[in-house]
Amino acid sequence: MDTLDKLKILSGSARYDASCASSGSSRSGGAGTLGNASTGGICHSWSDDGRCISLLKVLLSNDCRYDCAYCVNRSSNPVERATFTVEELVNLTVRFYRRNYIEGLFLSSAVVQSPDCTMERMVAVVRRLREEEKFFGYIHMKVIPGSSRELVRQAGFYADRLSVNIELPSRDSLNRLAPQKQKESILKPMAFLGETISANRLERKKSRKVPRFSPAGQSTQMIVGASPESDHRILLLSQGLYKKMNLKRVYYSAYVPVNRDSRLPVLAKPPLNREHRLYQADWLLRNYGFSADEILSEEHPYLDEHLDPKASWALRHPEFFPVDVNRADYAALLRVPGIGVTSAKRIVAARRYAVLTPDGLKKIGVVMKRARYFITCSGRPVERLFDKPALIRQKLLTAETLPAPQSLKQRQMSFFK
Ligand code: SF4
């Protein structure tokens, strides 16, 4: 099998991994080096469905010794197997980069022989790219759960971003669907990365000579819909990961059935809308000061299928509204549907000089078709519907247009490390 045959097999599974964003890095090359992750445009190429397409996304190997129920590469599946040598993968990356096909590398792998054996080869690839080929393009590398701390540490000095996939939202589900993986083997490297990334940032504040460690942070990916956990449970987990593990992003991946397995649910189609709502809720956790218990609860464990989580929260909390745009603080403004981070900042800045009116709000970017039901301007309501949440819901539903679901082919296949 030649390199291109292997590439066909090993990029096939990797193409649609959700956690491929290449933003957040500032690695820059210089004379005699190749690539640059910091120059605008080079590492930020997105397909029309919002996914990064400029990385070479590939597995080192799909020859897995594990047998995770949801994965196309599991050992019991009769799929064609291939494994790159270190040299093949390094040459391929450099050749593709020189031809302007790619701007970086997204490297993962199935578990070949053992986690350490796999991770050793992956580290060898990124080491050679950085040290011998002087490759300064973006590298996102997956950490193989169960691999040694020393290998994870080495990877952090070569990759821009590392990620250990949490895979499933609970220990029970992991035991049931991926019995060869242990929760600890996922959480330990994650915790190590979180601590080391923070420590490295502090050290670099004292001296810029300290080498950077995973400068674009760490992320993880979770499969949604293959196991029975509620959205509330998923958001609580994400919240914990952001707080305790210093994660940059949690990626949610709607479960795509690729195997027949009695442990898996039978779904008519992948839960793409659920994935979309989880991303919206995650955004509220990271940027809007919401907690998981505010967005959902034991009584309301699932996100509203038809309304975005912020509007849904607003309708359940009429006591919080109306918010007066000329008086409310920044945190309260952020809770108004139709007011985002940018427009909240603009409101706070603009009202120093003028009293804001509905027309003024529109000009500074507030989405009035949503915000109008929740605000007043110096005591004057835009709509007098505060006490009619059912009617507001109806109006918001009419205003909300869901993004067109992506086809199955556009989705990430099993590629969970
Ligand atoms: S998810 Fe990873 S470890 Fe599990 S079978 Fe697939 S490639 Fe192997």
XYZ file of C-alpha atoms and ligand atoms in Angstrom:
425
model
C 0.000 0.000 0.000
C 1.537 3.378 -0.942
C 1.233 6.634 0.959
C -1.700 7.922 -1.063
C -3.670 4.713 -0.517
C -3.055 5.086 3.194
C -4.047 8.715 3.031
C -7.355 7.814 1.445
C -8.150 5.411 4.266
C -6.769 7.447 7.137
C -8.167 10.807 6.166
C -11.565 9.235 5.474
C -12.330 8.706 9.136
C -10.703 11.915 10.219
C -12.250 14.436 7.876
C -15.285 15.307 9.881
C -13.994 15.528 13.404
C -15.763 18.408 15.092
C -12.849 19.633 17.170
C -10.714 21.072 14.433
C -10.782 24.820 15.047
C -7.387 26.309 14.412
C -7.852 29.640 16.122
C -6.154 30.837 19.252
C -2.544 30.208 18.391
C 0.163 32.761 17.846
C 3.057 30.538 16.814
C 4.995 32.421 14.172
C 7.902 31.309 12.055
C 10.892 33.259 10.852
C 13.688 33.019 8.328
C 14.449 29.433 7.368
C 11.214 28.061 8.840
C 8.097 26.823 7.158
C 4.567 28.019 7.889
C 3.132 30.486 10.308
C 0.123 30.036 12.558
C -0.192 33.683 13.417
C -0.612 35.446 10.106
C -4.231 36.318 9.436
C -5.912 33.996 7.007
C -3.284 31.282 6.891
C -4.716 29.037 9.563
C -8.296 30.201 9.491
C -10.025 28.698 6.544
C -13.622 27.621 7.040
C -16.006 25.710 4.881
C -19.462 27.131 4.272
C -20.840 24.970 7.081
C -18.456 26.640 9.495
C -15.868 23.900 9.694
C -12.163 24.378 9.323
C -11.014 22.776 6.106
C -7.426 23.836 5.739
C -5.810 21.311 8.060
C -4.596 17.915 6.959
C -6.858 15.872 9.213
C -5.612 12.393 9.392
C -5.132 9.378 11.595
C -1.689 7.966 12.134
C -3.434 4.586 12.082
C -6.937 3.133 12.051
C -5.683 -0.279 13.140
C -7.292 -0.176 16.553
C -6.978 -2.782 19.232
C -9.966 -1.337 21.117
C -13.567 -2.056 20.294
C -15.660 1.013 21.105
C -19.274 0.372 20.153
C -19.797 3.645 18.258
C -16.602 3.709 16.203
C -16.079 2.706 12.601
C -12.458 1.783 13.367
C -13.214 -0.607 16.193
C -11.262 -3.827 16.065
C -14.295 -6.008 15.285
C -15.214 -4.028 12.150
C -14.047 -5.486 8.828
C -12.651 -2.202 7.479
C -9.465 -1.723 5.511
C -6.594 -0.938 7.874
C -3.584 1.280 7.345
C -0.808 2.842 9.404
C 1.529 5.637 8.388
C 5.189 5.499 9.207
C 6.506 8.633 10.887
C 8.428 9.510 7.762
C 5.416 9.099 5.479
C 3.269 11.405 7.565
C 5.971 14.043 7.936
C 6.674 14.055 4.201
C 2.989 14.172 3.369
C 2.389 17.159 5.630
C 5.340 19.083 4.238
C 4.452 18.256 0.632
C 0.850 19.303 1.121
C 1.914 22.468 2.845
C 4.334 23.394 0.077
C 1.603 22.849 -2.489
C -0.669 25.122 -0.505
C -3.224 22.374 0.078
C -3.162 22.796 3.819
C -2.179 25.239 6.490
C -1.679 22.835 9.336
C -2.092 19.338 10.684
C -4.812 17.732 12.765
C -3.398 14.447 13.968
C -5.159 11.646 15.776
C -4.912 7.892 15.800
C -6.533 4.648 16.748
C -4.770 2.707 19.489
C -2.015 0.703 17.819
C -0.551 -1.919 20.149
C -0.762 0.357 23.213
C -1.527 4.000 24.064
C 2.176 4.743 24.665
C 3.301 3.063 21.475
C 0.804 5.158 19.483
C 1.570 8.366 21.285
C 5.304 7.857 20.826
C 4.862 7.732 17.067
C 2.588 10.768 17.063
C 5.092 12.747 19.105
C 7.828 11.639 16.699
C 5.785 13.078 13.806
C 5.273 16.499 15.407
C 8.842 16.607 16.718
C 10.265 15.982 13.266
C 7.935 18.524 11.713
C 9.020 21.210 14.156
C 12.689 20.396 14.620
C 13.801 18.939 11.319
C 11.360 20.407 8.802
C 11.086 23.719 10.678
C 7.331 23.530 10.210
C 5.629 26.393 12.011
C 2.102 25.754 10.754
C -0.729 24.955 13.126
C -0.761 21.516 14.752
C -3.697 20.123 16.688
C -2.895 16.762 18.183
C -5.073 14.325 20.047
C -3.742 12.754 23.203
C -4.281 9.013 23.429
C -5.995 8.254 26.747
C -3.747 6.120 28.921
C -0.495 7.385 27.458
C 2.281 8.406 29.806
C 2.556 11.876 31.256
C 6.025 12.329 29.768
C 4.735 11.763 26.233
C 1.858 14.190 26.827
C 4.370 16.719 28.115
C 6.559 16.319 25.052
C 3.559 16.692 22.735
C 2.660 19.995 24.410
C 5.933 21.571 23.358
C 5.328 20.773 19.685
C 1.563 21.083 19.187
C -0.443 24.309 19.224
C -3.444 22.591 20.705
C -3.898 19.243 22.419
C -7.126 17.482 23.135
C -8.160 14.440 25.080
C -11.644 13.367 24.097
C -14.014 12.856 27.000
C -16.069 10.762 24.548
C -19.171 10.085 26.628
C -20.839 12.148 29.341
C -20.648 9.589 32.162
C -18.496 6.831 33.557
C -21.362 4.338 33.147
C -21.703 5.085 29.454
C -17.973 4.892 28.925
C -17.871 1.500 30.662
C -20.747 0.256 28.539
C -19.740 1.599 25.127
C -15.963 1.863 25.369
C -15.071 -0.724 28.012
C -11.344 -0.630 27.275
C -11.125 3.022 28.237
C -11.238 4.267 31.782
C -12.510 7.654 32.840
C -9.277 8.222 34.767
C -7.159 7.637 31.685
C -9.029 10.556 30.089
C -9.254 12.906 33.061
C -5.669 12.512 34.243
C -3.981 13.816 31.083
C -6.652 16.495 30.865
C -5.857 17.693 34.387
C -2.137 17.530 33.663
C -2.610 19.627 30.522
C -4.741 22.170 32.359
C -2.136 22.621 35.087
C 0.820 22.676 32.714
C -0.793 25.166 30.320
C -1.556 27.552 33.229
C 1.907 27.149 34.724
C 3.532 27.706 31.340
C 1.584 30.929 30.822
C 2.752 32.224 34.185
C 6.352 31.268 33.478
C 6.232 32.958 30.100
C 5.089 36.157 31.740
C 8.362 36.148 33.637
C 10.507 35.139 30.673
C 9.648 34.915 26.990
C 12.476 32.429 26.614
C 10.386 29.725 28.271
C 9.131 27.468 25.430
C 5.398 27.571 24.853
C 3.287 24.636 25.925
C 0.128 23.994 23.889
C -0.357 27.735 23.299
C -3.857 27.359 21.834
C -4.955 25.457 24.948
C -6.744 22.141 25.184
C -10.145 21.024 23.999
C -12.259 17.910 24.146
C -15.071 16.260 22.261
C -18.194 14.546 23.505
C -20.601 12.323 21.607
C -24.209 13.376 22.059
C -27.058 10.935 21.664
C -25.231 7.596 21.878
C -25.955 7.389 25.613
C -28.879 8.423 27.808
C -27.465 11.469 29.653
C -29.617 14.584 29.592
C -28.529 17.981 28.285
C -28.419 19.176 31.901
C -25.934 16.474 32.793
C -23.855 17.251 29.705
C -23.753 20.967 30.514
C -22.810 20.285 34.131
C -19.937 18.176 32.862
C -18.821 20.868 30.406
C -19.022 23.508 33.115
C -16.842 21.367 35.372
C -14.332 20.811 32.576
C -14.075 24.541 31.846
C -13.594 25.356 35.505
C -11.397 22.524 36.680
C -9.461 21.529 33.571
C -8.905 24.952 32.072
C -10.427 23.839 28.773
C -10.664 26.175 25.828
C -13.526 24.380 24.129
C -15.834 21.426 24.487
C -16.987 20.154 21.102
C -20.281 18.309 20.873
C -20.645 15.697 18.204
C -24.070 14.343 17.304
C -23.955 10.576 17.349
C -23.808 9.185 13.822
C -24.732 5.483 13.717
C -22.037 3.594 11.835
C -22.279 0.195 13.575
C -25.035 -2.210 14.418
C -24.700 -2.795 18.120
C -27.369 -3.623 20.670
C -25.735 -1.224 23.164
C -26.470 1.729 20.900
C -29.749 3.545 20.416
C -31.580 3.283 17.129
C -31.932 6.813 15.803
C -33.770 7.849 12.678
C -31.139 10.541 12.164
C -28.243 12.078 14.093
C -29.411 14.576 16.743
C -28.010 17.598 14.931
C -30.456 20.084 16.389
C -29.587 18.891 19.876
C -25.914 19.361 19.093
C -26.685 22.868 17.838
C -28.592 23.772 21.022
C -25.753 22.417 23.170
C -23.289 24.658 21.341
C -25.568 27.617 22.035
C -25.838 26.696 25.713
C -22.087 26.172 25.890
C -21.658 29.680 24.504
C -23.796 30.966 27.376
C -21.572 29.137 29.865
C -18.370 30.550 28.413
C -19.331 34.074 27.423
C -22.548 35.158 29.084
C -22.062 34.323 32.741
C -24.733 31.608 32.871
C -24.302 28.469 34.943
C -25.489 25.033 33.846
C -28.063 25.020 36.649
C -29.547 28.259 35.386
C -29.868 27.041 31.820
C -31.372 23.679 32.798
C -32.415 21.822 35.935
C -33.608 18.438 37.134
C -37.144 19.592 36.286
C -36.109 20.883 32.832
C -33.272 18.529 31.851
C -33.404 19.094 28.086
C -32.845 22.189 25.963
C -35.813 23.542 24.081
C -35.798 22.036 20.640
C -37.426 25.077 19.083
C -35.958 28.032 20.962
C -32.387 28.993 21.709
C -31.344 28.454 25.349
C -31.144 32.158 26.208
C -34.669 32.925 24.995
C -35.875 29.788 26.707
C -34.293 30.907 29.997
C -35.787 34.395 29.604
C -39.290 32.990 29.185
C -38.892 30.894 32.333
C -37.734 33.938 34.288
C -40.251 36.730 33.718
C -39.273 38.180 37.124
C -35.930 39.254 35.612
C -37.565 41.398 32.922
C -37.975 44.031 31.651
C -34.348 45.153 31.601
C -33.919 48.867 31.066
C -31.190 49.416 28.502
C -30.377 52.874 29.826
C -29.789 51.692 33.405
C -29.070 47.970 33.610
C -25.543 46.772 34.247
C -23.534 44.865 31.664
C -24.285 41.431 33.173
C -28.056 42.059 33.058
C -27.871 43.307 29.469
C -26.116 40.086 28.467
C -29.142 38.106 29.629
C -31.504 39.804 27.203
C -32.275 37.745 24.093
C -31.069 39.697 21.073
C -28.264 41.440 22.971
C -24.847 39.867 22.498
C -21.447 40.628 23.988
C -20.655 43.271 21.363
C -24.007 45.026 21.524
C -23.985 44.977 25.362
C -20.588 46.691 25.312
C -21.831 49.199 22.767
C -24.909 49.952 24.875
C -22.785 50.622 27.957
C -20.491 52.899 25.921
C -23.224 54.709 23.954
C -25.472 55.574 26.879
C -22.713 57.684 28.427
C -23.454 60.233 25.740
C -27.100 59.742 24.803
C -30.336 58.180 25.943
C -30.878 55.003 23.969
C -34.069 54.496 21.960
C -35.277 51.446 19.996
C -33.903 52.997 16.786
C -30.547 53.651 18.449
C -30.415 50.057 19.710
C -31.019 48.735 16.222
C -28.176 50.859 14.888
C -25.716 49.459 17.403
C -26.544 45.887 16.511
C -29.255 44.772 18.951
C -31.551 42.190 17.358
C -34.769 44.014 18.074
C -37.064 41.280 16.787
C -35.939 39.329 19.865
C -34.971 41.983 22.394
C -38.150 44.065 22.020
C -40.159 41.761 24.339
C -37.674 42.004 27.192
C -36.523 45.617 27.419
C -37.564 49.113 28.271
C -35.884 52.326 27.149
C -35.847 54.726 30.126
C -38.956 53.060 31.498
C -40.820 52.858 28.181
C -41.603 49.359 26.931
C -41.056 48.545 23.270
C -43.775 45.870 23.488
C -46.236 45.487 26.355
C -46.111 41.725 26.554
C -43.960 41.121 29.662
C -46.743 39.210 31.407
C -47.555 37.035 28.375
C -44.673 34.553 27.998
C -46.729 32.187 25.844
C -47.392 34.928 23.329
C -43.742 36.043 23.361
C -42.727 32.448 22.728
C -45.031 32.306 19.756
C -43.544 35.476 18.325
C -39.972 34.329 18.940
C -40.663 31.000 17.279
C -41.828 32.807 14.205
C -38.651 34.907 14.245
C -36.230 32.059 14.848
C -34.899 30.218 11.841
C -32.901 27.078 12.530
C -29.810 26.434 10.441
C -30.319 23.806 7.781
C -29.171 20.444 9.174
C -26.005 19.140 7.561
C -26.078 15.970 5.607
C -24.690 12.810 7.105
C -21.737 13.016 4.757
C -20.783 16.376 6.170
C -20.657 15.008 9.685
C -17.684 13.754 11.564
C -17.255 10.026 11.506
C -15.991 8.010 14.410
C -12.635 9.415 15.307
C -12.507 9.518 19.005
C -9.241 9.549 20.853
S -12.910 5.326 19.370
Fe -10.659 5.263 19.208
S -10.059 3.660 20.648
Fe -12.232 3.379 20.274
S -12.324 1.906 18.610
Fe -12.371 3.934 17.684
S -10.275 4.397 17.183
Fe -10.251 2.716 18.638
